[in-house]
Amino acid sequence: MTRPPVIIVNFKTFAEATGERAVSLAKLCEDVSEEHDAGIAVAPQAPDIFRVSSAVDIPVYAQHIDWIQAGSYTGHVLAECVREAGATGTLINHSERRLSLADIDSCIRAARRTGLMTVVCTNNIATTAAAAGLNPDFVAIEPPELIGSGVPVSNANPDIVKSSVEAAKRVAPDVEVLCGAGISKGEDVRAALALGTSGVLLASGVVRAKDQRSALLDLAGGVSRA
Amino acid sequence: MTRPPVIIVNFKTFAEATGERAVSLAKLCEDVSEEHDAGIAVAPQAPDIFRVSSAVDIPVYAQHIDWIQAGSYTGHVLAECVREAGATGTLINHSERRLSLADIDSCIRAARRTGLMTVVCTNNIATTAAAAGLNPDFVAIEPPELIGSGVPVSNANPDIVKSSVEAAKRVAPDVEVLCGAGISKGEDVRAALALGTSGVLLASGVVRAKDQRSALLDLAGGVSRA
Amino acid sequence: MTRPPVIIVNFKTFAEATGERAVSLAKLCEDVSEEHDAGIAVAPQAPDIFRVSSAVDIPVYAQHIDWIQAGSYTGHVLAECVREAGATGTLINHSERRLSLADIDSCIRAARRTGLMTVVCTNNIATTAAAAGLNPDFVAIEPPELIGSGVPVSNANPDIVKSSVEAAKRVAPDVEVLCGAGISKGEDVRAALALGTSGVLLASGVVRAKDQRSALLDLAGGVSRA
Amino acid sequence: MTRPPVIIVNFKTFAEATGERAVSLAKLCEDVSEEHDAGIAVAPQAPDIFRVSSAVDIPVYAQHIDWIQAGSYTGHVLAECVREAGATGTLINHSERRLSLADIDSCIRAARRTGLMTVVCTNNIATTAAAAGLNPDFVAIEPPELIGSGVPVSNANPDIVKSSVEAAKRVAPDVEVLCGAGISKGEDVRAALALGTSGVLLASGVVRAKDQRSALLDLAGGVSRA
C-alpha cells in the first residue's frame, strides 16, 4: 500500500508562522486539505506544537528532535515530549539543523520508539542513499542552492530528484522520497510526483506567500485525489 | 531595589516533568510559591511552555533560546516564539547546552528585544566574570562536577560561589548571581543566599525527588519571606 | 584485486604519540611492517603529519579533515594541506570527532579531489550501511561502548562486524570494511579478517601498550603475509 | 613593560599560504620583520606549523587549539602538540572557529599550561569585555561584517575599537587588545595603534595581496620602531 501524496509545510521560525499565526496558518492548511482531499502536514516551531495540534486534525510534525532519551538534557528536544504535545512525525537533519550521522540514526530510533514518522532531509544523491540506509519513513532531498530560491527543484534539476528516488529505493525499497527547495505551485508538485517522489517539503512558498490560502490551493491542486 | 530570592526549577527532559507531568509539577511549584511567599520559577521543555504557562501564574522560563531572529531557521528556538508561548525568561548556555561566546551575547540581545529575563549559566569564576561582561539579568554558576551529585555547591565549594559573586559584581554591579549543582534543601538555599547569591537553580533535587511537594516545601523554607 | 589487510594505528592525542614520540612510534610501526610484510598505517595528530611522513615510508593518515575548500577558514583542516604535508589518507567521522552526514559526504569528495584514501568511522550496522552509500574507500565500524575497553569487538560482538560487512557490501560492493574497538592482539586481527573485514583500526592497544614493539609484533602476526 | 606592536598574519586555509607556500610567506614575513624591526607573527594551518617554525625565527601561532588534555581525542588539536611543533602562541575563538565560553576558558588554561600566548577573537564590545574576564594575553576585536572586506575597522568603526580597548582594560588592566577586519595598510595599523590597540590581526590583506612583499612592507611601516 502506498501512502497518498503529501505536502509538508515547514513553518521554520518565520514571524508569519509563529504563535497565533502558526495556529491560523495550520487551520488554513487543514481547510485546504479537507476541501481538496490533499494530504497536508504542518511543521511548526517546538513551542507551538501543542497549541497547533490542539487546534487542527491534520498531521503536525516537529522541525527537529534530539537523539536523547528522557533524562538530564537541558534545552534538548525529547521525542516523547513532542509526541505528547501532539506531533505525529518529525523532520530530522534539515539543512538548517544538520546532525551527525550517528545522531540521525539515534533520532530515527527515538522517533520509532515514540511512534513519530521520520523525514530525514538530505542535500544530494549520495546523502539520500546514505539516509535511506538508516530506514526512515521518508527521505526529503533538498539541493541547498535552491532552498528559498523560488526556482523549483523539480524543474531546475529533475535528474537529482529522479536519481535520488532510484538511489534510495535501491538501498531501502520501502523508504519514500520527498523533494523540496523552490516548490511553490501545483505544477511543481505534479512534476515532483511524476519523478517518483511521494510529495514535497516546502516553507517560504506557503508561509511567505502574499496570499497563503491561494498558495495552498494551488499546491493542493497538484496532489488532489479529487 | 533588589529582586526577592528566586528558585528556578529546571525540568530538563526528565520523564517526571514532561507533558502532563510538567503541568502538574508546575502547579505544585505554584502552590508552594503562594503558600510560602517564595519566588519559584519553572523551566519546562520548549513544547511544554505553552501548556505550562497557560496553567500557572508563576514565571515560566525557556531552557534555551537560539541567537536567531525570525526567518529561515528550522529547528531553532526563536525568542519571540517562547515569549508568545508564555515564557518570561530563559536559561542560556546551560552546561548541557553550551553556546559560543558570540551566541550567548546574541541570545541576551534577542531576549532583551523580546522582554525575556536572562540567566546565563557558567562553570567557574572566570566564566562567571566573562558572562557578567555581557550584562545578563542573572549569571548562574554551576560547577559541572557537582551537577546532579546531591552534594550542594554551597557546601562543597562555598569559595567558588562567593568568589563568583564578587567577580560578577566587579564586572557588572547590577548583575545578580545564582548558584546551582547539588541543591536540594532549604538549608542549601539559605547557605547560597548567605554567600551573596540571589537564589538557586536546580533540577533533580525537585524533579526526581520521591516526594516533589516535600522537596519544594523544604526549599521554599530557605527563601521564604514569611 | 583486493588490497592486503591493513592495521591503522590512530595516535589520537595521546602523550605517548605526540611530537618526537609520534615520530618514534611511526618508525616502530615501519620496522614491524617491513619485517612482517604487514600493512601498517599511522594516523598522527595534524601538527605531526609532516615530521612523521618525512621520517617513514608507511602510509600516514590524517585523523580528520574538514569539508572545506581552500579559502577563508581559520582553524580548519584542508585536505590539500594534509596531502602536501605527506598524508595519503584520512579518517573521517571518528566517534570522537563526529560530522554531519552532509559534511562526511563533502569530506569524501575533498579527499578524492586531493588523492587521499578515506576511512569513514561508524558506530553500528545502520550507520555502516549509510556510510557505504557515500562510497568511501573504507568504512570502520567501532561500537562506541567497546572503544578503549580492551575487549575486542571481534570477540565481544562478532555479529555486528559480520552484519556490518554484509550491509556495506550490499550498498556498495567495492567498499571495504575495517573494525575497531578493543583490538590489541594478533588473534583479534585474525578474527576480524575471518569475519570479512579488510583489517582493523586501533589506538590504545598499541599507543598505550607497556611495550609498543611487542604489541605491534603480536598484531602484525595476525595479518602477516609471511 | 609594554610589548612592542604586533602584526599577526593569519594564513587561514588560503591556497596561497598552504604547504611550501606557507613556508615561503613566513620567510617573507621574517625578512620584513627584521628589516623594519617590526613584530610580525604568522599563523599557518596546523599541518604546516612544524615546517614553518623550522624555517623561520619569528613567532608562529596556531590558528586554533582544543580545550583537551592529552588522551583519547581523535582529530583534536592538543596545545602540547602545537607547542612541540614550534608554535609559541595560538588564536582562540576566531570568527570562523567559534568556541563555547567554557571551552575558550579551558583553551586559555591549556595554552598557559603549555606556554602558548593566547589571542582570543571577539566580535563586539560586549564579547571583548567578556573575553577579557578570562585573562588571555590578547583580545582581538574583529567586527564580522568587515572581515575580508578591504574596509579597515580602524577607519570604518573607530569607536568599536576604542570602546573595546576601554572595556577590556576595565575588566582586566593587563590584557592587550588587537583589532582586525579589513586591515591592509600601514596607515590602518597606525590608526589601530592610535586607538589604543597593541597591534593588528589580518589575513587576506597580506596572503591574497598581488604582491605579498609590498603589502608586508607597507604594514610594517605602520609599526616600525625604526
CSV table of C-alpha atoms in Angstrom, one decimal, chain C residues 33-204:
chain,number,residue,atom,x,y,z
C,33,SER,CA,55.6,-3.5,8.9
C,34,GLU,CA,58.7,-4.3,6.9
C,35,GLU,CA,59.8,-7.2,9.0
C,36,HIS,CA,56.4,-8.9,8.8
C,37,ASP,CA,55.3,-7.8,5.4
C,38,ALA,CA,52.2,-6.4,7.2
C,39,GLY,CA,50.3,-3.3,6.1
C,40,ILE,CA,50.5,-0.8,8.9
C,41,ALA,CA,49.4,2.8,8.6
C,42,VAL,CA,49.7,5.5,11.2
C,43,ALA,CA,47.3,8.4,12.0
C,44,PRO,CA,49.2,11.1,13.9
C,45,GLN,CA,47.9,14.5,15.0
C,46,ALA,CA,47.7,17.2,12.3
C,47,PRO,CA,50.8,19.1,13.5
C,48,ASP,CA,52.8,15.9,13.5
C,49,ILE,CA,51.9,14.7,9.9
C,50,PHE,CA,54.8,16.5,8.2
C,51,ARG,CA,57.5,15.3,10.5
C,52,VAL,CA,56.1,11.8,10.7
C,53,SER,CA,55.7,11.5,6.9
C,54,SER,CA,59.2,12.9,6.4
C,55,ALA,CA,60.6,10.1,8.7
C,56,VAL,CA,58.8,7.0,7.4
C,57,ASP,CA,57.7,5.2,4.3
C,58,ILE,CA,54.5,3.7,5.5
C,59,PRO,CA,51.1,5.3,4.9
C,60,VAL,CA,50.3,8.3,7.1
C,61,TYR,CA,46.7,9.2,7.6
C,62,ALA,CA,45.2,12.4,9.0
C,63,GLN,CA,42.8,11.9,11.9
C,64,HIS,CA,40.3,14.3,10.5
C,65,ILE,CA,39.7,16.7,7.6
C,66,ASP,CA,37.1,19.4,7.2
C,67,TRP,CA,34.6,19.7,4.3
C,68,ILE,CA,36.2,22.9,3.1
C,69,GLN,CA,38.0,24.0,0.0
C,70,ALA,CA,40.9,26.5,0.1
C,71,GLY,CA,39.8,29.9,1.4
C,72,SER,CA,38.7,31.8,4.5
C,73,TYR,CA,38.5,29.1,7.1
C,74,THR,CA,40.6,29.6,10.2
C,75,GLY,CA,41.4,26.6,12.3
C,76,HIS,CA,40.1,24.1,9.8
C,77,VAL,CA,41.9,21.1,8.3
C,78,LEU,CA,42.2,21.4,4.5
C,79,ALA,CA,42.6,18.2,2.5
C,80,GLU,CA,45.2,19.7,0.3
C,81,CYS,CA,47.2,20.8,3.3
C,82,VAL,CA,47.4,17.4,4.9
C,83,ARG,CA,48.1,15.9,1.5
C,84,GLU,CA,51.0,18.3,0.9
C,85,ALA,CA,52.2,17.5,4.4
C,86,GLY,CA,52.6,13.9,3.4
C,87,ALA,CA,49.3,12.2,4.3
C,88,THR,CA,47.9,9.7,1.9
C,89,GLY,CA,44.6,9.1,3.6
C,90,THR,CA,42.3,10.3,6.4
C,91,LEU,CA,40.0,9.1,9.0
C,92,ILE,CA,36.6,10.8,8.7
C,93,ASN,CA,33.8,11.0,11.4
C,94,HIS,CA,35.7,9.2,14.2
C,95,SER,CA,33.5,8.7,17.2
C,96,GLU,CA,35.5,11.4,18.9
C,97,ARG,CA,35.0,13.8,16.0
C,98,ARG,CA,31.6,13.2,14.6
C,99,LEU,CA,30.5,15.1,11.5
C,100,SER,CA,27.1,15.8,9.9
C,101,LEU,CA,26.0,13.5,7.1
C,102,ALA,CA,26.4,16.3,4.6
C,103,ASP,CA,29.9,17.0,5.8
C,104,ILE,CA,31.0,13.4,5.7
C,105,ASP,CA,30.0,13.4,2.0
C,106,SER,CA,31.8,16.6,1.4
C,107,CYS,CA,34.9,15.3,3.2
C,108,ILE,CA,35.0,12.2,1.0
C,109,ARG,CA,34.7,14.5,-2.1
C,110,ALA,CA,37.5,16.7,-0.8
C,111,ALA,CA,39.7,13.6,-0.1
C,112,ARG,CA,39.0,12.2,-3.5
C,113,ARG,CA,39.8,15.5,-5.2
C,114,THR,CA,43.1,15.5,-3.3
C,115,GLY,CA,44.1,11.9,-3.7
C,116,LEU,CA,43.5,10.9,0.0
C,117,MET,CA,42.2,7.4,0.9
C,118,THR,CA,39.0,7.7,3.1
C,119,VAL,CA,38.1,5.7,6.2
C,120,VAL,CA,34.7,6.7,7.5
C,121,CYS,CA,34.1,5.6,11.1
C,122,THR,CA,30.6,4.3,12.1
C,123,ASN,CA,29.0,3.0,15.3
C,124,ASN,CA,26.6,0.3,14.2
C,125,ILE,CA,25.2,-1.7,11.3
C,126,ALA,CA,22.7,1.0,10.1
C,127,THR,CA,25.3,3.8,10.0
C,128,THR,CA,27.8,1.4,8.3
C,129,ALA,CA,25.2,0.9,5.5
C,130,ALA,CA,24.6,4.6,5.4
C,131,ALA,CA,28.3,5.4,5.2
C,132,ALA,CA,28.8,2.8,2.4
C,133,GLY,CA,26.2,4.8,0.4
C,134,LEU,CA,28.7,7.6,0.3
C,135,ASN,CA,31.3,5.4,-1.4
C,136,PRO,CA,34.4,5.9,0.7
C,137,ASP,CA,37.3,3.5,0.4
C,138,PHE,CA,36.8,2.0,3.8
C,139,VAL,CA,34.1,2.1,6.5
C,140,ALA,CA,35.4,1.3,10.0
C,141,ILE,CA,32.8,0.0,12.4
C,142,GLU,CA,33.6,0.7,16.0
C,143,PRO,CA,30.9,0.1,18.7
C,144,PRO,CA,31.4,3.0,21.0
C,145,GLU,CA,30.9,1.0,24.2
C,146,LEU,CA,34.0,-1.1,23.3
C,147,ILE,CA,36.4,1.7,22.3
C,148,GLY,CA,39.4,1.7,24.7
C,149,SER,CA,37.8,-1.2,26.6
C,150,GLY,CA,40.4,-3.8,25.9
C,151,VAL,CA,37.5,-6.1,25.0
C,152,PRO,CA,37.9,-6.8,21.2
C,153,VAL,CA,34.8,-6.2,19.1
C,154,SER,CA,35.6,-9.2,17.0
C,155,ASN,CA,35.2,-11.3,20.1
C,156,ALA,CA,32.5,-9.4,22.1
C,157,ASN,CA,30.2,-8.8,19.2
C,158,PRO,CA,31.2,-10.8,16.0
C,159,ASP,CA,27.7,-10.4,14.7
C,160,ILE,CA,27.9,-6.6,14.5
C,161,VAL,CA,31.1,-7.0,12.5
C,162,LYS,CA,29.7,-9.6,10.1
C,163,SER,CA,26.4,-7.9,9.6
C,164,SER,CA,28.2,-4.6,9.0
C,165,VAL,CA,30.4,-6.2,6.3
C,166,GLU,CA,27.2,-7.6,4.7
C,167,ALA,CA,25.3,-4.3,4.9
C,168,ALA,CA,28.1,-2.3,3.5
C,169,LYS,CA,28.8,-4.7,0.6
C,170,ARG,CA,25.0,-4.8,-0.2
C,171,VAL,CA,25.0,-1.0,-0.6
C,172,ALA,CA,28.4,-0.6,-2.2
C,173,PRO,CA,30.2,-3.8,-3.3
C,174,ASP,CA,33.6,-2.2,-3.6
C,175,VAL,CA,33.8,-0.6,-0.2
C,176,GLU,CA,36.0,-2.4,2.3
C,177,VAL,CA,35.2,-2.7,6.0
C,178,LEU,CA,37.5,-2.4,8.9
C,179,CYS,CA,36.6,-2.9,12.5
C,180,GLY,CA,37.9,-1.3,15.7
C,181,ALA,CA,37.3,-1.0,19.4
C,182,GLY,CA,39.2,-3.1,21.9
C,183,ILE,CA,41.6,-4.6,19.4
C,184,SER,CA,45.1,-5.3,20.8
C,185,LYS,CA,46.2,-8.8,19.7
C,186,GLY,CA,47.0,-10.7,16.5
C,187,GLU,CA,44.2,-13.1,17.3
C,188,ASP,CA,41.8,-10.2,17.3
C,189,VAL,CA,43.0,-9.2,13.9
C,190,ARG,CA,42.7,-12.7,12.6
C,191,ALA,CA,39.2,-12.9,14.0
C,192,ALA,CA,38.3,-9.6,12.3
C,193,LEU,CA,39.6,-10.8,9.0
C,194,ALA,CA,37.7,-14.1,9.3
C,195,LEU,CA,34.5,-12.0,9.8
C,196,GLY,CA,35.0,-10.4,6.4
C,197,THR,CA,36.9,-7.2,7.2
C,198,SER,CA,39.9,-5.9,5.4
C,199,GLY,CA,41.7,-5.0,8.6
C,200,VAL,CA,41.5,-3.1,11.9
C,201,LEU,CA,41.6,0.4,13.3
C,202,LEU,CA,43.1,0.6,16.8
C,203,ALA,CA,44.7,3.1,19.1
C,204,SER,CA,45.4,2.5,22.8
